[in-house]
mmCIF file of C-alpha atoms and ligand atoms in Angstrom:
data_model
loop_
_atom_site.group_PDB
_atom_site.id
_atom_site.type_symbol
_atom_site.label_atom_id
_atom_site.label_comp_id
_atom_site.label_asym_id
_atom_site.label_seq_id
_atom_site.Cartn_x
_atom_site.Cartn_y
_atom_site.Cartn_z
ATOM 1 C CA MET A 11 -0.107 -0.242 -0.053
ATOM 2 C CA GLU A 12 3.185 2.097 0.478
ATOM 3 C CA ALA A 13 3.606 3.196 -3.121
ATOM 4 C CA VAL A 14 -0.666 3.792 -3.257
ATOM 5 C CA PHE A 15 -0.260 6.447 -0.201
ATOM 6 C CA SER A 16 2.716 8.092 -1.744
ATOM 7 C CA ALA A 17 1.079 8.270 -4.912
ATOM 8 C CA ILE A 18 -1.857 9.991 -3.356
ATOM 9 C CA GLU A 19 -0.074 12.216 -1.121
ATOM 10 C CA LYS A 20 1.741 14.313 -4.050
ATOM 11 C CA ILE A 21 -2.320 14.382 -5.656
ATOM 12 C CA CYS A 22 -3.666 16.577 -2.612
ATOM 13 C CA PRO A 23 -3.639 17.327 1.117
ATOM 14 C CA SER A 24 -3.388 13.943 2.870
ATOM 15 C CA LYS A 25 -2.664 12.388 6.442
ATOM 16 C CA ARG A 26 -1.203 9.046 7.618
ATOM 17 C CA GLY A 27 -2.289 7.753 10.780
ATOM 18 C CA ALA A 28 -5.276 10.408 10.848
ATOM 19 C CA ASP A 29 -7.025 9.802 14.060
ATOM 20 C CA MET A 30 -10.744 9.393 13.510
ATOM 21 C CA LYS A 31 -12.061 10.455 16.506
ATOM 22 C CA LYS A 32 -11.272 14.311 14.519
ATOM 23 C CA TYR A 33 -13.407 13.407 11.904
ATOM 24 C CA THR A 34 -16.440 11.908 13.202
ATOM 25 C CA SER A 35 -19.198 13.408 15.410
ATOM 26 C CA PHE A 36 -18.924 10.802 17.567
ATOM 27 C CA LYS A 37 -15.492 11.387 18.434
ATOM 28 C CA ILE A 38 -14.598 7.631 18.539
ATOM 29 C CA GLY A 39 -12.289 5.612 16.280
ATOM 30 C CA GLY A 40 -8.601 4.677 15.743
ATOM 31 C CA PRO A 41 -6.328 5.581 12.987
ATOM 32 C CA ALA A 42 -7.110 5.367 9.278
ATOM 33 C CA ASP A 43 -3.718 4.500 7.340
ATOM 34 C CA LEU A 44 -4.462 7.271 4.983
ATOM 35 C CA LEU A 45 -6.914 10.332 4.730
ATOM 36 C CA ALA A 46 -6.820 12.413 1.588
ATOM 37 C CA GLU A 47 -8.660 15.585 1.286
ATOM 38 C CA PRO A 48 -9.242 16.138 -2.783
ATOM 39 C CA GLU A 49 -9.970 19.815 -3.401
ATOM 40 C CA ASN A 50 -11.549 19.504 -6.429
ATOM 41 C CA THR A 51 -12.959 16.649 -8.803
ATOM 42 C CA ALA A 52 -10.278 16.258 -10.752
ATOM 43 C CA GLN A 53 -8.021 15.491 -7.591
ATOM 44 C CA LEU A 54 -10.881 12.983 -6.420
ATOM 45 C CA ARG A 55 -10.343 11.323 -9.955
ATOM 46 C CA ALA A 56 -6.560 10.860 -9.633
ATOM 47 C CA VAL A 57 -7.037 9.818 -5.705
ATOM 48 C CA LEU A 58 -9.986 7.088 -7.078
ATOM 49 C CA GLU A 59 -7.703 5.743 -9.926
ATOM 50 C CA ALA A 60 -4.436 5.485 -7.500
ATOM 51 C CA CYS A 61 -6.630 3.516 -4.805
ATOM 52 C CA LYS A 62 -8.376 1.419 -7.008
ATOM 53 C CA ALA A 63 -6.601 -1.678 -5.759
ATOM 54 C CA VAL A 64 -6.717 -1.015 -1.777
ATOM 55 C CA PRO A 65 -9.661 -0.598 0.519
ATOM 56 C CA HIS A 66 -11.243 3.040 0.571
ATOM 57 C CA LEU A 67 -13.889 4.871 1.612
ATOM 58 C CA VAL A 68 -15.789 8.328 0.887
ATOM 59 C CA ILE A 69 -16.918 10.184 3.945
ATOM 60 C CA GLY A 70 -18.011 13.772 4.260
ATOM 61 C CA ASN A 71 -18.526 15.409 8.113
ATOM 62 C CA GLY A 72 -18.760 11.897 9.543
ATOM 63 C CA THR A 73 -21.775 12.399 11.410
ATOM 64 C CA ASN A 74 -23.564 9.104 10.948
ATOM 65 C CA LEU A 75 -20.414 7.042 11.460
ATOM 66 C CA LEU A 76 -18.816 4.736 14.039
ATOM 67 C CA VAL A 77 -15.466 3.788 13.199
ATOM 68 C CA GLY A 78 -14.014 1.192 15.159
ATOM 69 C CA ASP A 79 -11.133 1.146 17.459
ATOM 70 C CA GLY A 80 -8.777 -0.449 15.240
ATOM 71 C CA GLY A 81 -9.456 2.311 12.608
ATOM 72 C CA TYR A 82 -9.649 1.694 9.024
ATOM 73 C CA ARG A 83 -7.101 -0.068 6.684
ATOM 74 C CA GLY A 84 -6.936 1.726 3.533
ATOM 75 C CA VAL A 85 -7.576 5.182 2.349
ATOM 76 C CA ILE A 86 -10.362 7.458 3.805
ATOM 77 C CA ILE A 87 -11.080 9.841 1.410
ATOM 78 C CA ARG A 88 -12.986 13.244 3.199
ATOM 79 C CA MET A 89 -15.303 15.414 1.234
ATOM 80 C CA GLY A 90 -15.521 18.351 3.432
ATOM 81 C CA SER A 91 -14.468 21.760 4.022
ATOM 82 C CA ARG A 92 -11.735 21.616 1.059
ATOM 83 C CA PHE A 93 -14.579 20.533 -1.326
ATOM 84 C CA SER A 94 -17.012 23.021 -0.606
ATOM 85 C CA SER A 95 -18.228 26.052 -2.877
ATOM 86 C CA ILE A 96 -21.893 26.910 -3.102
ATOM 87 C CA ARG A 97 -23.244 29.499 -5.436
ATOM 88 C CA ALA A 98 -27.349 30.451 -6.198
ATOM 89 C CA GLU A 99 -28.499 31.127 -9.785
ATOM 90 C CA GLY A 100 -32.315 31.630 -9.807
ATOM 91 C CA ASN A 101 -33.912 29.190 -7.899
ATOM 92 C CA ARG A 102 -31.211 26.818 -7.934
ATOM 93 C CA ILE A 103 -28.072 26.578 -5.662
ATOM 94 C CA TYR A 104 -25.377 24.499 -7.009
ATOM 95 C CA ALA A 105 -22.864 23.181 -4.270
ATOM 96 C CA ASP A 106 -19.901 20.676 -4.035
ATOM 97 C CA ALA A 107 -20.652 18.012 -2.185
ATOM 98 C CA GLY A 108 -18.523 18.854 0.756
ATOM 99 C CA ALA A 109 -20.538 22.026 1.239
ATOM 100 C CA SER A 110 -22.396 21.889 4.708
ATOM 101 C CA LEU A 111 -26.081 21.863 4.469
ATOM 102 C CA GLY A 112 -26.030 24.627 7.061
ATOM 103 C CA ALA A 113 -24.544 26.675 4.667
ATOM 104 C CA VAL A 114 -26.744 25.888 1.864
ATOM 105 C CA SER A 115 -29.356 26.902 4.040
ATOM 106 C CA ARG A 116 -28.431 30.201 4.910
ATOM 107 C CA MET A 117 -27.736 30.855 1.349
ATOM 108 C CA ALA A 118 -30.860 29.995 0.655
ATOM 109 C CA MET A 119 -32.478 31.802 3.357
ATOM 110 C CA GLU A 120 -30.173 34.984 2.121
ATOM 111 C CA LYS A 121 -31.808 34.935 -1.443
ATOM 112 C CA GLY A 122 -35.428 34.226 -0.316
ATOM 113 C CA LEU A 123 -35.286 30.799 -1.263
ATOM 114 C CA CYS A 124 -37.632 28.066 0.639
ATOM 115 C CA GLY A 125 -37.147 24.256 1.164
ATOM 116 C CA MET A 126 -33.970 24.429 3.243
ATOM 117 C CA ALA A 127 -35.359 25.110 7.053
ATOM 118 C CA PRO A 128 -36.234 21.831 8.091
ATOM 119 C CA LEU A 129 -32.875 20.439 6.603
ATOM 120 C CA SER A 130 -30.669 23.316 8.098
ATOM 121 C CA GLY A 131 -29.918 21.981 11.655
ATOM 122 C CA ILE A 132 -28.638 18.614 10.423
ATOM 123 C CA PRO A 133 -24.724 18.534 10.659
ATOM 124 C CA ALA A 134 -24.282 16.997 7.106
ATOM 125 C CA THR A 135 -22.295 17.449 4.147
ATOM 126 C CA CYS A 136 -24.509 18.145 0.785
ATOM 127 C CA GLY A 137 -22.863 14.519 -0.390
ATOM 128 C CA GLY A 138 -23.482 12.725 3.041
ATOM 129 C CA ALA A 139 -27.122 13.951 3.201
ATOM 130 C CA VAL A 140 -27.985 13.011 -0.366
ATOM 131 C CA ILE A 141 -26.692 9.480 0.264
ATOM 132 C CA MET A 142 -28.645 9.249 3.149
ATOM 133 C CA ASN A 143 -31.685 11.032 2.146
ATOM 134 C CA ALA A 144 -31.506 13.002 5.170
ATOM 135 C CA GLY A 145 -34.833 14.652 6.560
ATOM 136 C CA ALA A 146 -35.855 16.203 9.905
ATOM 137 C CA TYR A 147 -39.096 18.373 10.697
ATOM 138 C CA GLY A 148 -41.548 17.127 7.519
ATOM 139 C CA GLY A 149 -38.511 17.571 5.148
ATOM 140 C CA GLU A 150 -36.167 15.493 3.621
ATOM 141 C CA MET A 151 -33.412 15.799 0.766
ATOM 142 C CA ALA A 152 -35.677 14.036 -1.996
ATOM 143 C CA ASP A 153 -37.956 17.298 -1.649
ATOM 144 C CA VAL A 154 -35.347 19.721 -2.455
ATOM 145 C CA ILE A 155 -32.577 17.704 -4.725
ATOM 146 C CA GLU A 156 -32.764 18.032 -8.784
ATOM 147 C CA SER A 157 -29.618 16.468 -9.809
ATOM 148 C CA VAL A 158 -26.335 15.062 -8.613
ATOM 149 C CA ARG A 159 -23.256 15.013 -10.296
ATOM 150 C CA PHE A 160 -20.721 12.095 -9.628
ATOM 151 C CA VAL A 161 -17.591 9.839 -10.308
ATOM 152 C CA THR A 162 -16.683 6.292 -10.083
ATOM 153 C CA PRO A 163 -13.517 4.711 -9.169
ATOM 154 C CA ASP A 164 -13.604 2.733 -13.190
ATOM 155 C CA GLY A 165 -13.077 6.528 -14.016
ATOM 156 C CA GLU A 166 -16.715 6.744 -15.036
ATOM 157 C CA GLU A 167 -18.692 10.258 -14.605
ATOM 158 C CA GLY A 168 -22.108 11.328 -15.136
ATOM 159 C CA GLU A 169 -25.248 13.229 -13.919
ATOM 160 C CA SER A 170 -27.919 11.752 -12.822
ATOM 161 C CA PHE A 171 -31.690 12.874 -12.197
ATOM 162 C CA ASP A 172 -33.380 9.353 -10.819
ATOM 163 C CA HIS A 173 -32.165 9.674 -6.666
ATOM 164 C CA GLY A 174 -34.470 6.504 -5.862
ATOM 165 C CA PHE A 175 -35.035 8.133 -2.403
ATOM 166 C CA SER A 176 -36.992 6.547 0.021
ATOM 167 C CA TYR A 177 -36.736 6.946 4.147
ATOM 168 C CA ARG A 178 -32.940 7.087 4.752
ATOM 169 C CA HIS A 179 -31.911 5.529 1.400
ATOM 170 C CA SER A 180 -30.877 6.379 -1.940
ATOM 171 C CA VAL A 181 -30.200 4.440 -5.262
ATOM 172 C CA TYR A 182 -26.475 5.924 -4.584
ATOM 173 C CA MET A 183 -26.028 3.808 -1.180
ATOM 174 C CA GLY A 184 -23.985 1.373 -0.890
ATOM 175 C CA LYS A 185 -22.804 1.912 -4.616
ATOM 176 C CA ASP A 186 -19.105 3.151 -5.382
ATOM 177 C CA MET A 187 -20.556 6.527 -6.606
ATOM 178 C CA ILE A 188 -19.088 9.367 -5.377
ATOM 179 C CA ILE A 189 -21.139 12.185 -5.258
ATOM 180 C CA THR A 190 -19.264 15.239 -6.516
ATOM 181 C CA ASP A 191 -21.815 17.979 -7.265
ATOM 182 C CA VAL A 192 -25.053 18.665 -6.000
ATOM 183 C CA VAL A 193 -28.027 21.084 -7.530
ATOM 184 C CA PHE A 194 -30.886 22.198 -5.244
ATOM 185 C CA LYS A 195 -34.003 23.211 -6.958
ATOM 186 C CA LEU A 196 -35.950 25.427 -4.402
ATOM 187 C CA TRP A 197 -39.088 27.590 -4.200
ATOM 188 C CA ALA A 198 -39.238 31.441 -3.700
ATOM 189 C CA GLY A 199 -40.122 32.649 -0.448
ATOM 190 C CA GLU A 200 -39.511 35.532 2.004
ATOM 191 C CA SER A 201 -35.921 35.886 3.916
ATOM 192 C CA ASP A 202 -37.280 37.048 7.067
ATOM 193 C CA ALA A 203 -40.264 34.287 7.410
ATOM 194 C CA ILE A 204 -37.525 31.686 6.165
ATOM 195 C CA ARG A 205 -35.030 33.208 9.011
ATOM 196 C CA ARG A 206 -37.489 32.590 11.522
ATOM 197 C CA GLU A 207 -38.750 29.246 10.396
ATOM 198 C CA MET A 208 -34.816 28.397 10.596
ATOM 199 C CA GLU A 209 -34.371 29.682 14.295
ATOM 200 C CA GLU A 210 -37.297 28.139 15.459
ATOM 201 C CA LEU A 211 -36.505 24.831 14.523
ATOM 202 C CA SER A 212 -32.833 25.281 15.685
ATOM 203 C CA VAL A 213 -34.595 25.804 18.992
ATOM 204 C CA LYS A 214 -36.813 22.786 18.868
ATOM 205 C CA ARG A 215 -33.598 21.010 17.933
ATOM 206 C CA ARG A 216 -31.261 22.191 21.277
ATOM 207 C CA GLU A 217 -34.753 21.636 23.468
ATOM 208 C CA LYS A 218 -35.177 18.040 22.205
ATOM 209 C CA GLN A 219 -31.366 16.794 21.413
ATOM 210 C CA PRO A 220 -28.171 16.230 23.598
ATOM 211 C CA LEU A 221 -26.323 18.324 21.027
ATOM 212 C CA THR A 222 -23.580 18.798 23.976
ATOM 213 C CA LEU A 223 -22.451 15.696 23.646
ATOM 214 C CA PRO A 224 -20.810 13.576 20.998
ATOM 215 C CA SER A 225 -22.965 11.304 18.913
ATOM 216 C CA ALA A 226 -24.263 10.326 15.439
ATOM 217 C CA GLY A 227 -27.436 11.517 15.600
ATOM 218 C CA SER A 228 -30.756 8.739 15.691
ATOM 219 C CA ALA A 229 -28.990 5.637 16.621
ATOM 220 C CA PHE A 230 -32.109 3.577 14.894
ATOM 221 C CA LYS A 231 -33.937 3.742 11.696
ATOM 222 C CA ARG A 232 -37.619 4.286 12.750
ATOM 223 C CA PRO A 233 -38.993 1.185 12.849
ATOM 224 C CA LYS A 234 -42.389 0.292 10.449
ATOM 225 C CA ASP A 235 -44.655 0.714 13.478
ATOM 226 C CA GLY A 236 -43.717 3.547 16.189
ATOM 227 C CA PHE A 237 -40.719 5.362 16.834
ATOM 228 C CA ALA A 238 -37.488 3.974 18.113
ATOM 229 C CA ALA A 239 -37.082 6.529 20.856
ATOM 230 C CA LYS A 240 -40.218 5.850 22.308
ATOM 231 C CA MET A 241 -39.464 2.206 22.561
ATOM 232 C CA ILE A 242 -36.500 2.201 23.843
ATOM 233 C CA ASP A 243 -37.628 4.647 26.522
ATOM 234 C CA GLU A 244 -40.789 2.226 27.575
ATOM 235 C CA ALA A 245 -38.257 -0.552 27.781
ATOM 236 C CA GLY A 246 -36.673 1.278 30.524
ATOM 237 C CA LEU A 247 -33.091 2.390 28.502
ATOM 238 C CA ARG A 248 -33.018 5.927 29.002
ATOM 239 C CA GLY A 249 -29.431 6.741 30.507
ATOM 240 C CA PHE A 250 -28.450 3.024 30.297
ATOM 241 C CA SER A 251 -24.963 2.706 29.651
ATOM 242 C CA ILE A 252 -21.909 0.459 28.674
ATOM 243 C CA GLY A 253 -18.833 1.926 29.696
ATOM 244 C CA GLY A 254 -18.724 5.512 28.010
ATOM 245 C CA ALA A 255 -21.561 5.105 25.810
ATOM 246 C CA ALA A 256 -25.028 5.826 27.205
ATOM 247 C CA VAL A 257 -28.780 5.980 25.753
ATOM 248 C CA SER A 258 -29.243 9.774 26.081
ATOM 249 C CA GLU A 259 -31.002 10.838 29.372
ATOM 250 C CA LYS A 260 -32.570 13.702 27.206
ATOM 251 C CA HIS A 261 -33.631 11.731 23.812
ATOM 252 C CA ALA A 262 -33.412 8.147 23.851
ATOM 253 C CA GLY A 263 -33.193 7.514 20.246
ATOM 254 C CA PHE A 264 -29.563 8.997 20.313
ATOM 255 C CA VAL A 265 -26.432 7.016 21.892
ATOM 256 C CA VAL A 266 -24.236 9.649 23.322
ATOM 257 C CA ASN A 267 -20.428 9.627 23.776
ATOM 258 C CA THR A 268 -20.034 10.485 27.759
ATOM 259 C CA GLY A 269 -16.334 11.315 27.416
ATOM 260 C CA ASN A 270 -14.244 8.214 26.709
ATOM 261 C CA ALA A 271 -16.304 5.734 24.932
ATOM 262 C CA THR A 272 -14.771 3.240 22.518
ATOM 263 C CA ALA A 273 -16.416 1.831 19.484
ATOM 264 C CA LYS A 274 -16.773 -1.735 21.297
ATOM 265 C CA ASP A 275 -18.858 0.436 24.024
ATOM 266 C CA VAL A 276 -21.018 1.591 21.189
ATOM 267 C CA ARG A 277 -21.713 -1.506 19.705
ATOM 268 C CA ARG A 278 -22.402 -3.661 22.510
ATOM 269 C CA LEU A 279 -24.857 -0.758 23.903
ATOM 270 C CA LEU A 280 -26.733 -1.127 20.421
ATOM 271 C CA LEU A 281 -27.125 -4.759 20.678
ATOM 272 C CA ALA A 282 -28.151 -4.546 24.298
ATOM 273 C CA VAL A 283 -30.658 -2.141 23.416
ATOM 274 C CA GLN A 284 -32.014 -4.191 20.392
ATOM 275 C CA GLU A 285 -32.067 -7.172 22.353
ATOM 276 C CA LYS A 286 -34.261 -5.556 24.964
ATOM 277 C CA VAL A 287 -36.645 -3.636 22.864
ATOM 278 C CA ARG A 288 -37.251 -7.013 20.904
ATOM 279 C CA GLU A 289 -38.276 -8.787 24.456
ATOM 280 C CA THR A 290 -40.434 -5.670 25.103
ATOM 281 C CA HIS A 291 -42.071 -4.265 21.790
ATOM 282 C CA GLY A 292 -41.124 -7.769 19.446
ATOM 283 C CA VAL A 293 -39.344 -5.191 17.134
ATOM 284 C CA LEU A 294 -35.835 -5.745 15.746
ATOM 285 C CA LEU A 295 -34.283 -1.973 15.660
ATOM 286 C CA GLU A 296 -32.214 -1.313 12.798
ATOM 287 C CA PRO A 297 -29.033 0.803 13.395
ATOM 288 C CA GLU A 298 -28.955 3.868 11.037
ATOM 289 C CA ILE A 299 -25.534 4.431 12.163
ATOM 290 C CA GLN A 300 -22.609 2.937 9.839
ATOM 291 C CA PHE A 301 -19.921 0.881 10.850
ATOM 292 C CA VAL A 302 -16.501 1.660 9.377
ATOM 293 C CA GLY A 303 -13.378 -0.359 9.720
ATOM 294 C CA GLU A 304 -11.677 -2.888 12.182
ATOM 295 C CA PHE A 305 -14.000 -3.744 15.433
ATOM 296 C CA THR A 306 -11.765 -5.791 18.229
HETATM 297 C C1 FAD B 428 -26.127 15.796 16.193
HETATM 298 C C2 FAD B 428 -26.872 15.222 14.916
HETATM 299 C C3 FAD B 428 -28.207 15.368 14.428
HETATM 300 C C4 FAD B 428 -27.991 14.854 13.251
HETATM 301 N N1 FAD B 428 -29.576 14.954 13.019
HETATM 302 C C5 FAD B 428 -30.242 14.411 11.915
HETATM 303 C C6 FAD B 428 -31.415 14.709 11.438
HETATM 304 O O1 FAD B 428 -32.147 15.404 11.956
HETATM 305 N N2 FAD B 428 -31.829 13.974 10.032
HETATM 306 C C7 FAD B 428 -30.739 13.246 9.729
HETATM 307 O O2 FAD B 428 -31.388 12.343 8.511
HETATM 308 N N3 FAD B 428 -29.701 12.835 10.245
HETATM 309 C C8 FAD B 428 -29.375 13.590 11.389
HETATM 310 N N4 FAD B 428 -27.966 12.694 11.697
HETATM 311 C C9 FAD B 428 -27.274 12.004 11.035
HETATM 312 C C10 FAD B 428 -26.232 12.581 9.900
HETATM 313 O O3 FAD B 428 -26.010 13.886 9.992
HETATM 314 C C11 FAD B 428 -26.889 12.278 8.314
HETATM 315 O O4 FAD B 428 -26.867 10.872 8.494
HETATM 316 C C12 FAD B 428 -26.103 12.827 7.505
HETATM 317 O O5 FAD B 428 -26.783 12.678 6.022
HETATM 318 C C13 FAD B 428 -24.748 12.202 6.980
HETATM 319 O O6 FAD B 428 -23.724 13.094 6.345
HETATM 320 P P1 FAD B 428 -22.149 13.154 6.581
HETATM 321 O O7 FAD B 428 -22.254 14.297 5.751
HETATM 322 O O8 FAD B 428 -21.659 13.572 7.858
HETATM 323 O O9 FAD B 428 -21.874 11.730 5.942
HETATM 324 P P2 FAD B 428 -20.842 10.436 6.581
HETATM 325 O O10 FAD B 428 -21.346 10.425 8.101
HETATM 326 O O11 FAD B 428 -19.532 11.200 6.510
HETATM 327 O O12 FAD B 428 -21.164 9.534 5.470
HETATM 328 C C14 FAD B 428 -22.495 8.807 5.563
HETATM 329 C C15 FAD B 428 -22.631 7.951 4.221
HETATM 330 O O13 FAD B 428 -22.344 8.485 3.096
HETATM 331 C C16 FAD B 428 -21.279 8.227 2.224
HETATM 332 N N5 FAD B 428 -20.773 9.420 1.507
HETATM 333 C C17 FAD B 428 -20.693 10.591 2.149
HETATM 334 N N6 FAD B 428 -20.090 11.130 1.473
HETATM 335 C C18 FAD B 428 -20.495 10.869 0.300
HETATM 336 C C19 FAD B 428 -19.890 11.569 -1.239
HETATM 337 N N7 FAD B 428 -19.807 12.857 -1.391
HETATM 338 N N8 FAD B 428 -20.353 10.740 -2.070
HETATM 339 C C20 FAD B 428 -20.951 9.254 -1.944
HETATM 340 N N9 FAD B 428 -20.861 8.712 -0.734
HETATM 341 C C21 FAD B 428 -20.594 9.595 0.574
HETATM 342 C C22 FAD B 428 -20.410 7.565 3.318
HETATM 343 O O14 FAD B 428 -19.375 6.810 2.481
HETATM 344 C C23 FAD B 428 -21.319 7.040 4.324
HETATM 345 O O15 FAD B 428 -22.048 5.985 3.853
HETATM 346 C C24 FAD B 428 -27.449 13.570 12.700
HETATM 347 C C25 FAD B 428 -26.244 13.791 13.285
HETATM 348 C C26 FAD B 428 -25.682 14.423 14.472
HETATM 349 C C27 FAD B 428 -24.863 14.146 14.984
#
């Protein structure tokens, strides 16, 4: 892998042994062999070409990930702040995949464009939010995405208008398609009203969610019938902890890192919650958090 790593280091800003705690909202995870941060699509293409034969994974803000304590053997390609320009034209916003949803939402508000307010508090990149069809407060990416551009490790490039969105799912998930550009199609509104809506939803989020502790958002997907947080609460698990991982006291749907949680603690906690809720409600909760790398 050494030759691949040296080649990538010549293409874009890269870091050996990158501590994944610093690149995930959970603040958990061991080192990645190499973390590469391409600054444009040409660099991304070159990085993909170089790491074709070694394990690699594209991430955004790392807000839906649990990285194992053993870290990641291979290349993590981070599409973040280095790949994040945004511009508005008419009722569309053109964003690089690494731009944050927050930044797109602020631009939409300034331009008097509606549609982003429900999504504005999700701490995602545009690319990560498309992959997950992220959503909140009655809105989801499916409502506002017109098209995306993507590249693949085989050098294929394209534009897609058909996203196959459903609950926390898109057609791009699990495929080796890397989103590079996202086009939002919004509708005309009034900046002050949009600002008020964003502020109200931000207050709601802060009241309901444990935003002062590291987490990866909702730990489990919404089951077919009912709500994961309600079931976890009814199962008596609010505040339940293993090591440094705990079911949040504030919102039972969140698992939080209370200080020194390991990935192993989180995994054991998630399994314990699944087991208990299966006993009490007969429902097998499915994790929304994605697992990455080596778990011990
Ligand atoms: C405090 C908090 C609150 C949250 N609230 C919400 C919420 O209200 N609603 C909601 O839906 N989610 C929420 N989340 C979860 C999370 O923000 C979303 O799942 C988000 O879509 C993840 O985006 P990301 O950029 O962090 O992607 P990452 O977590 O880095 O990656 C997620 C997935 O996308 C892939 N990926 C990322 N970028 C690309 C790309 N450019 N091309 C191809 N694949 C890519 C990764 O490989 C991975 O499979 C919350 C998380 C936190 C920490």
